[in-house]
Every structure is written in C-alpha cells, then in structure tokens.
mmCIF file of C-alpha atoms in Angstrom:
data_model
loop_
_atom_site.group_PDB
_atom_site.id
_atom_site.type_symbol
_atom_site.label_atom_id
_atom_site.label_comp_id
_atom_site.label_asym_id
_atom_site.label_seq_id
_atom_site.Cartn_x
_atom_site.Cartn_y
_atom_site.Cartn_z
ATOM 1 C CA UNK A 1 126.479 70.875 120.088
ATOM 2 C CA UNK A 2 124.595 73.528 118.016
ATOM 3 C CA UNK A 3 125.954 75.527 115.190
ATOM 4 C CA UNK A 4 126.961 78.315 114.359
ATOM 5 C CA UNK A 5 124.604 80.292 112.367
ATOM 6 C CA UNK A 6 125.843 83.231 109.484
ATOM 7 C CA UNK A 7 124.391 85.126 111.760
ATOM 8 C CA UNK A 8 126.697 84.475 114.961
ATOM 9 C CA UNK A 9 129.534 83.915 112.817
ATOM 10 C CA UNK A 10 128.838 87.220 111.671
ATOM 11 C CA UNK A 11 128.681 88.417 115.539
ATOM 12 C CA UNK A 12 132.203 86.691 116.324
ATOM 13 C CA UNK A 13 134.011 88.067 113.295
ATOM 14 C CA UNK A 14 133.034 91.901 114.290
ATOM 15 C CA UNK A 15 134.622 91.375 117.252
ATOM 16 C CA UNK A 16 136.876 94.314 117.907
ATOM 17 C CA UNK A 17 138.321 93.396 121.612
ATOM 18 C CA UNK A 18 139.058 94.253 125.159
ATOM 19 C CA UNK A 19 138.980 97.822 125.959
ATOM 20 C CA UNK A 20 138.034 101.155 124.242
ATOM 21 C CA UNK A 21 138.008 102.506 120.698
ATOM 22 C CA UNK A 22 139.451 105.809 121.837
ATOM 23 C CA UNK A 23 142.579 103.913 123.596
ATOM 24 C CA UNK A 24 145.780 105.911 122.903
ATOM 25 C CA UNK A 25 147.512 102.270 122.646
ATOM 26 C CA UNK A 26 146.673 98.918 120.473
ATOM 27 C CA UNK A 27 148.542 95.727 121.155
ATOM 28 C CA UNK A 28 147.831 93.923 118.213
ATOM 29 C CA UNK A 29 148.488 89.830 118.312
ATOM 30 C CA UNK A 30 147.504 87.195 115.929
ATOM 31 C CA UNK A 31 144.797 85.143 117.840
ATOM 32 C CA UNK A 32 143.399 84.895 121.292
ATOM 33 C CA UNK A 33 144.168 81.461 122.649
ATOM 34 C CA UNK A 34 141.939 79.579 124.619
ATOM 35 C CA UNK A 35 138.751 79.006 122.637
ATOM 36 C CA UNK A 36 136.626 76.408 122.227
ATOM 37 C CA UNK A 37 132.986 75.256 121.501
ATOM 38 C CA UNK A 38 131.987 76.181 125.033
ATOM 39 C CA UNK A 39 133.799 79.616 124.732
ATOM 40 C CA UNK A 40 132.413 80.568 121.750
ATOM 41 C CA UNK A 41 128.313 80.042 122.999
ATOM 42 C CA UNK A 42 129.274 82.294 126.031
ATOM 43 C CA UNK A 43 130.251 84.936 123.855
ATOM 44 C CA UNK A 44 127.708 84.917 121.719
ATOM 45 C CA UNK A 45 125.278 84.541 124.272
ATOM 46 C CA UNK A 46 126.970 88.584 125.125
ATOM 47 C CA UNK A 47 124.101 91.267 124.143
ATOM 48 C CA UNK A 48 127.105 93.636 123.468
ATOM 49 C CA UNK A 49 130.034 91.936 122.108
ATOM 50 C CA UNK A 50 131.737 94.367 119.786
ATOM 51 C CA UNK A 51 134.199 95.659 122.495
ATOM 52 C CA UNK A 52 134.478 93.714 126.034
ATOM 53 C CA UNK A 53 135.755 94.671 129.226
ATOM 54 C CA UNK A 54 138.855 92.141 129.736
ATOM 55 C CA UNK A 55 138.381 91.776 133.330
ATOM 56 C CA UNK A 56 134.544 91.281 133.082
ATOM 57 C CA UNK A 57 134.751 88.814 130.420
ATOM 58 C CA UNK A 58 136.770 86.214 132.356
ATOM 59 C CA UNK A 59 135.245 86.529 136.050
ATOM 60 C CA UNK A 60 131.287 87.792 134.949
ATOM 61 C CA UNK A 61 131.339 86.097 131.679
ATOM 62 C CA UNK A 62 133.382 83.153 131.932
ATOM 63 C CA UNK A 63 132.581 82.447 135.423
ATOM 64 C CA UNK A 64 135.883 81.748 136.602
ATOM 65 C CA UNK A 65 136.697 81.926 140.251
ATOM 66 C CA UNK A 66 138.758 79.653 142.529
ATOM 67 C CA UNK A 67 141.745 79.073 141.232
ATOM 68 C CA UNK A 68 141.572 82.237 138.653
ATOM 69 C CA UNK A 69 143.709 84.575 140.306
ATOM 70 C CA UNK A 70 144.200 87.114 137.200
ATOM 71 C CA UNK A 71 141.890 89.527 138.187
ATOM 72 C CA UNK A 72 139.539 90.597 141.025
ATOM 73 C CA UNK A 73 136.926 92.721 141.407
ATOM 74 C CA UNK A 74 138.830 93.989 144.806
ATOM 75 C CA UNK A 75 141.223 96.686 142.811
ATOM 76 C CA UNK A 76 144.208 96.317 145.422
ATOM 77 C CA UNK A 77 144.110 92.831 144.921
ATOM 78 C CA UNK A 78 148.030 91.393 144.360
ATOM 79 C CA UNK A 79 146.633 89.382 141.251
ATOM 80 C CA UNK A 80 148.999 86.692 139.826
ATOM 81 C CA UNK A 81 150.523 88.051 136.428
ATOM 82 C CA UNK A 82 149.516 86.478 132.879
ATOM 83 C CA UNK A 83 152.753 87.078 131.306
ATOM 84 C CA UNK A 84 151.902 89.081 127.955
ATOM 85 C CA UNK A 85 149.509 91.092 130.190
ATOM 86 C CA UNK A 86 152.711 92.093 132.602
ATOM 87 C CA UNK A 87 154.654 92.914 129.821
ATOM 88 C CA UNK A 88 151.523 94.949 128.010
ATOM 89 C CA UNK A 89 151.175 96.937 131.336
ATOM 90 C CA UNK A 90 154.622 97.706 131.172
ATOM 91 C CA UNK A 91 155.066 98.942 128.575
ATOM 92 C CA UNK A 92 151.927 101.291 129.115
ATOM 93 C CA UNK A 93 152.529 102.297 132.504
ATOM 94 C CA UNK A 94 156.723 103.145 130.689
ATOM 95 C CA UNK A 95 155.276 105.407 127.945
ATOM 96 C CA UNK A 96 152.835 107.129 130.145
ATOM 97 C CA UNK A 97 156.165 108.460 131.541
ATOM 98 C CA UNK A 98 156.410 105.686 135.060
ATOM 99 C CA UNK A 99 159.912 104.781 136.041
ATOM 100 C CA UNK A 100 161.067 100.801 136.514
ATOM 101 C CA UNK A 101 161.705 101.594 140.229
ATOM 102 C CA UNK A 102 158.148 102.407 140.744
ATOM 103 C CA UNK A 103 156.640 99.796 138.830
ATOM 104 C CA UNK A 104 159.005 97.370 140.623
ATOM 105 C CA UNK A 105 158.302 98.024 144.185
ATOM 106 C CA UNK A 106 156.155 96.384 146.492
ATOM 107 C CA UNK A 107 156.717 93.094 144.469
ATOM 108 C CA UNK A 108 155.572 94.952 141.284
ATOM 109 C CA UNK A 109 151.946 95.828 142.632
ATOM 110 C CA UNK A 110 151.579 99.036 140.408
ATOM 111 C CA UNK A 111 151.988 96.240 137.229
ATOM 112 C CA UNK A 112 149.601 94.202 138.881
ATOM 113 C CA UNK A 113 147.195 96.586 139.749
ATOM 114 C CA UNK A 114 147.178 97.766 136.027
ATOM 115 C CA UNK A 115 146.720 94.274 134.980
ATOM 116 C CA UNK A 116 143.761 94.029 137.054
ATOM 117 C CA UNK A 117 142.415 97.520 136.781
ATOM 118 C CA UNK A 118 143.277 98.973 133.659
ATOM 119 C CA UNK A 119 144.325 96.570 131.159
ATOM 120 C CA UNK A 120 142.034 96.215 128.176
ATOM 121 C CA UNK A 121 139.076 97.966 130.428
ATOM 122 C CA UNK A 122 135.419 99.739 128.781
ATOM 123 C CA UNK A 123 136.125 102.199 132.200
ATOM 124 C CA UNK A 124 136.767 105.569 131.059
ATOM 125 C CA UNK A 125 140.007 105.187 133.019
ATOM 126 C CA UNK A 126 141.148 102.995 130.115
ATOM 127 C CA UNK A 127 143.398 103.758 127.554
ATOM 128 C CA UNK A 128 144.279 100.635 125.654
ATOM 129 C CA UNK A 129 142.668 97.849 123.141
ATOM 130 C CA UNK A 130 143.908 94.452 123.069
ATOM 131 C CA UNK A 131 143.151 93.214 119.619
ATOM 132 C CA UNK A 132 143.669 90.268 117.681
ATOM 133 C CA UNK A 133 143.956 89.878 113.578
ATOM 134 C CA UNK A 134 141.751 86.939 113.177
ATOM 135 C CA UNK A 135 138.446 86.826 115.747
ATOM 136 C CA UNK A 136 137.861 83.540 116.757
ATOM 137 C CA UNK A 137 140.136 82.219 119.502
ATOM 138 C CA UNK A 138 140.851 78.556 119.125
ATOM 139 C CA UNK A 139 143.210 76.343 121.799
ATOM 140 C CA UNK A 140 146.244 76.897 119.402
ATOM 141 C CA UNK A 141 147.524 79.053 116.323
ATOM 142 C CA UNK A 142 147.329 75.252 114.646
ATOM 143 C CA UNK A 143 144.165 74.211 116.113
ATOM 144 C CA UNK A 144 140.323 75.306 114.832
ATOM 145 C CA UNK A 145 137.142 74.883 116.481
ATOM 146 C CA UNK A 146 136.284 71.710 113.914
ATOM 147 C CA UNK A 147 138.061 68.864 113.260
ATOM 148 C CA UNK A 148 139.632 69.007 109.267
ATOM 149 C CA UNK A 149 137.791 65.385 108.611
ATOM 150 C CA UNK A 150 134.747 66.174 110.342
ATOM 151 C CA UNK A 151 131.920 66.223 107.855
ATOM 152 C CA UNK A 152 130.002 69.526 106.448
ATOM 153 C CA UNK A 153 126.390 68.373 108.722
ATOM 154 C CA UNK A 154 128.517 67.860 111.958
ATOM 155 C CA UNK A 155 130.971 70.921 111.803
ATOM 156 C CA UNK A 156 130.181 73.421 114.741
ATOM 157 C CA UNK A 157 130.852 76.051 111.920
ATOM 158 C CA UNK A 158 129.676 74.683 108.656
ATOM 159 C CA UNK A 159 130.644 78.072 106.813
ATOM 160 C CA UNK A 160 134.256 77.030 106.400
ATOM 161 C CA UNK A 161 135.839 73.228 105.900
ATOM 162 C CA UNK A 162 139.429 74.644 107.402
ATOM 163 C CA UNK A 163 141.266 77.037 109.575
ATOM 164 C CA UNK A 164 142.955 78.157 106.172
ATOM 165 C CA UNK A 165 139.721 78.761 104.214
ATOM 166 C CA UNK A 166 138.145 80.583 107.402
ATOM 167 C CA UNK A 167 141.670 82.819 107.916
ATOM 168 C CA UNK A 168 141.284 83.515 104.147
ATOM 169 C CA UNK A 169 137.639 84.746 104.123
ATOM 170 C CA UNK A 170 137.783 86.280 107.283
ATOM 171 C CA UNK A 171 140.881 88.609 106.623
ATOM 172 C CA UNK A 172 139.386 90.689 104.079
ATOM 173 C CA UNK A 173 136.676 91.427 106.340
ATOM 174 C CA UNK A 174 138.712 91.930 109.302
ATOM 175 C CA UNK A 175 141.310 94.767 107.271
ATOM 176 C CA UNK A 176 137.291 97.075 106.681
ATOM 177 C CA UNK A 177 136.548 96.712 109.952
ATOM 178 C CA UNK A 178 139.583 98.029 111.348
ATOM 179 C CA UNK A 179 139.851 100.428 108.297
ATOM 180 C CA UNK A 180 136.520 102.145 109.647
ATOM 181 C CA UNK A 181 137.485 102.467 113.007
ATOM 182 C CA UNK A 182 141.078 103.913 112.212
ATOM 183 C CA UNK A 183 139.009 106.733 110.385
ATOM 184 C CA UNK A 184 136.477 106.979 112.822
ATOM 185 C CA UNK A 185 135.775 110.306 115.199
ATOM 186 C CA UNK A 186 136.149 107.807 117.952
ATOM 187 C CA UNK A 187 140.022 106.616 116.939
ATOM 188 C CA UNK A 188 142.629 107.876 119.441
ATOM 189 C CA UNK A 189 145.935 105.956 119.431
ATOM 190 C CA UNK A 190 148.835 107.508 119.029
ATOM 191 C CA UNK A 191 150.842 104.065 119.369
ATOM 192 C CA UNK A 192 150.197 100.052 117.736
ATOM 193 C CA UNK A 193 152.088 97.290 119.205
ATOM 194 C CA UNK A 194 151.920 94.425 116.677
ATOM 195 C CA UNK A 195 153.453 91.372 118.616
ATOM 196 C CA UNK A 196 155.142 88.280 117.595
ATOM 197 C CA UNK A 197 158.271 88.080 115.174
ATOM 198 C CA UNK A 198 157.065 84.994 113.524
ATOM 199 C CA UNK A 199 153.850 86.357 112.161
ATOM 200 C CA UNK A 200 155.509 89.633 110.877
ATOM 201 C CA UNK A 201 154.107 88.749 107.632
ATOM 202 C CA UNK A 202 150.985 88.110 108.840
ATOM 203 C CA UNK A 203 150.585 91.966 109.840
ATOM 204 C CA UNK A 204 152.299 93.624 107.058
ATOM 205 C CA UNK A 205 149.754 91.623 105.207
ATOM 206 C CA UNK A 206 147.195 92.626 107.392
ATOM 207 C CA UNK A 207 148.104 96.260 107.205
ATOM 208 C CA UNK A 208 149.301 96.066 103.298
ATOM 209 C CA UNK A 209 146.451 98.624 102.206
ATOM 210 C CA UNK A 210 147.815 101.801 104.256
ATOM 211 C CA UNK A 211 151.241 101.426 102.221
ATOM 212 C CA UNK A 212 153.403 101.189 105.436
ATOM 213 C CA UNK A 213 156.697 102.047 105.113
ATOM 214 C CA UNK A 214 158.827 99.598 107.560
ATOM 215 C CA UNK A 215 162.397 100.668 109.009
ATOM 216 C CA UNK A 216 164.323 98.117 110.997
ATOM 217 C CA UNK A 217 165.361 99.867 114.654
ATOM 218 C CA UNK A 218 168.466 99.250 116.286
ATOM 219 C CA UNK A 219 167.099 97.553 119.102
ATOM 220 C CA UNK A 220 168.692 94.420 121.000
ATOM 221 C CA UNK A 221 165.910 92.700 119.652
ATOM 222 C CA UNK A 222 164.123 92.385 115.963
ATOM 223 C CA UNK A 223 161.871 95.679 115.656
ATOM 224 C CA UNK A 224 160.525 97.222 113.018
ATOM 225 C CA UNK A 225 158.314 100.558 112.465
ATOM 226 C CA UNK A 226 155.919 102.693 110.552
ATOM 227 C CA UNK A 227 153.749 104.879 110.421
ATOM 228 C CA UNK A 228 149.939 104.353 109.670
ATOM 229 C CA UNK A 229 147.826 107.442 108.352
ATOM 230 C CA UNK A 230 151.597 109.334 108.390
ATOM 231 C CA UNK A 231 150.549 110.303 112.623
ATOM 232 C CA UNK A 232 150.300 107.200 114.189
ATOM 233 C CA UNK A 233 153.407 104.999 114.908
ATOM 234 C CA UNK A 234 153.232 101.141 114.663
ATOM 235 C CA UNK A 235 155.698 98.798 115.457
ATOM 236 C CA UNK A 236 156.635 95.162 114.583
ATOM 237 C CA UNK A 237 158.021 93.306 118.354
ATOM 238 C CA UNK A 238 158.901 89.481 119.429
ATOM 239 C CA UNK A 239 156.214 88.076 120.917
ATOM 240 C CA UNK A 240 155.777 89.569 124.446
ATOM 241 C CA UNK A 241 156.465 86.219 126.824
ATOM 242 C CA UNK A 242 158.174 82.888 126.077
ATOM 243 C CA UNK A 243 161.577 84.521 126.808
ATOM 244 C CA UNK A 244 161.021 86.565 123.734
ATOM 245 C CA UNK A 245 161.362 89.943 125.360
ATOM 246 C CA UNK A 246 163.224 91.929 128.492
ATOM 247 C CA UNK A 247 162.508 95.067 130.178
ATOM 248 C CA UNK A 248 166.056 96.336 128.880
ATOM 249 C CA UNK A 249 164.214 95.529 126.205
ATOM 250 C CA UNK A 250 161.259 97.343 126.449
ATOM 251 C CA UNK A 251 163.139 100.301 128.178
ATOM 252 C CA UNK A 252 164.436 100.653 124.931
ATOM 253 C CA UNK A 253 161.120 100.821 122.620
ATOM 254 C CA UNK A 254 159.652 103.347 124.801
ATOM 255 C CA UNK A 255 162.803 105.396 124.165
ATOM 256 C CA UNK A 256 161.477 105.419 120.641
ATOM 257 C CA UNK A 257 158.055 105.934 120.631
ATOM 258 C CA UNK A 258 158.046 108.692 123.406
ATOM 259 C CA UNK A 259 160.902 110.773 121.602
#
C-alpha cells in the first residue's frame, strides 16, 4: 500500500470536519472511528477536504449503498439512527427551542430527518460542526493505522513509530488550528459540546491555552462548563451512546445552555 507523504499527512491533520465554520454548535469528540488504510486514500484523494459534508462523505465519497441506511439523498427518507448522531440531533433540534413531543412523533422522523438532512451539512441550512481532537480516524481509540512492530520502510505513515508519538506531535498543531478559526470572521457558535467523560482530560488539555474556568453542574449526570473567549459556553458530557446518556438527561443541559 503506498505511503503517506508529509504532504498528505499534512492534508489529514488540517482536517477541520463535517459541516460549517459558521455553525452556532460544535460537538467536539476525541476521534472518528472507523478508519483505515483504505479510508484514509479516499480522503485524500478529496480536492477539498478541510470541511466535508457528513452525508456526502459516506454515500458520494465512501460509496456506500445497500445496506447503509444512515443517510439518503431522498430527504424524507426514515433513515436508521447512528446513535451519537440521534442524540447530536437532539440536542440541536432541543436548543433551537423543539419540544420532545414533536421530535418523538411519527417514530421520531423529525430526529431522523435532521440526521439525514442537517447533521454536520456544508448546506447553508446547516448549523453545526462535528469535530474531532485528533484527525486521523483509526478502527479504535487503541488502534493506529500501523502496526507498533512494523518497521520504519513498511509503515503506511513513516512520520510517526506510534499512536502516542503521532497524538503528541499532532496536538500542538491541532490547538493553532482551532485557535485561528475560533478568532476567525467566519466563527459563529454560541455552544461546544465536548463528549465523553473518560477523556475529560484530554479536552481540558486540549483547550488548556484559553484558561477555562470549569464548574461542575448539578446534572443527573457528570457535567462540567466554561466559557471560551468569556461569550461562548462549552461543556464537558458522558459520551453520547453506550447507555451513557438519557433525554431526561439532555432535557436538562439544554435547560442550561438556553437560559
């Protein structure tokens, strides 16, 4: 399999994610799963890769069809729900002022139609960003693209021996990137969703140079939040599937960042 050039790896690691820079919401994770050699050559092979369209880059990009049943090009389609993406449209659809009952009806279409339609879209219809800390998805948060005792000459990415030495390098770079575009013209959000309660540390980390000030909420669930550039509220959340969250739940959080 070829390698990655400095070049590419330069491509993959200014990745910024699905959706718009202007989004009035960020849901921040850790890492997109489901990379791979294979994945990675399709996306570089992307003339304009800095921000994708989530729905385009799995049925245009990726190819997939069939059995892919998480989006459609047919907008009314009742697509099948990817779990953090139902709980991501929630939550939107909950602080752009919808109530449960409507969101719940018709066996939750409006959720799935945001899913499909809306959800991490370049449409000027959008209003989110689904975003990531480190670039490079790989099949698992302990996985990376090259074997640890596969040698230098037969590493897909050469530039770094380990996951660790490539989350190292790469986080530095990652914190200006997202530095620029938080003090950008383009930079709308009012609202960042950093999710998953067992990487907490990765994000204050992540966010360290803004001097964050984090307050636990008394939530049914561990939350904590701050405020980055003293305007824009971010919060700390469980991981949004798994069993980690609830609606009550998330009821609850919007109560706070809509007040």
């Amino acid at each position: 399999m070829k390698k990655i050039t400095d070049s590419q790896l330069q491509k993959l690691e200014n990745f910024i994610g699905y959706g718009r820079k202007d989004a009035k919401t960020i849901f921040f994770g850790l890492e997109e799963a489901g990379g791979g050699i294979e994945n990675l050559h399709i996306r570089l092979g992307i003339k304009n890769y800095e921000l994708l369209d989530c729905r385009d880059f799995h049925l245009k990009h990726l190819g997939l069809n069939g059995d892919y049943n998480l989006h459609s090009y047919d907008p009314s389609n009742k697509v099948k729900f990817q779990p953090v993406w139902r709980y991501m449209s929630y939550l939107k659809l909950r602080i752009d002022g919808k109530m449960p009952n409507e969101l719940f009806k018709n066996k939750s279409q409006a959720l799935r139609e945001y899913q499909n339609n809306y959800l991490g879209t370049l449409n000027k219809e959008g209003d989110t960003l689904l975003t990531e800390i480190y670039p490079i998805p790989c099949r698992n948060m302990n996985s990376w693209i090259d074997d640890k005792n596969t040698p230098k000459e037969e590493r897909i990415i050469p530039q770094y021996k380990s996951k660790k030495e490539y989350q190292e390098t790469v986080l530095p770079k990652r914190q200006k990137l997202f530095s620029d575009l938080f003090n950008s013209e383009d930079f709308q959000a009012d609202t960042i969703i950093c999710y998953g309660k067992s990487k907490w540390d990765e994000f204050k980390k992540f966010f360290n140079e803004f001097d964050i000030d984090w307050k636990e909420l008394n939530l049914d669930k561990p939350t904590q939040k701050g405020y980055l550039n003293e305007n824009i509220q971010i919060y700390l959340i469980p991981f949004l599937g798994n069993g980690q969250v609830s609606y009550k739940y998330l009821d609850r959080l919007v109560e706070k960042i809509t007040l």
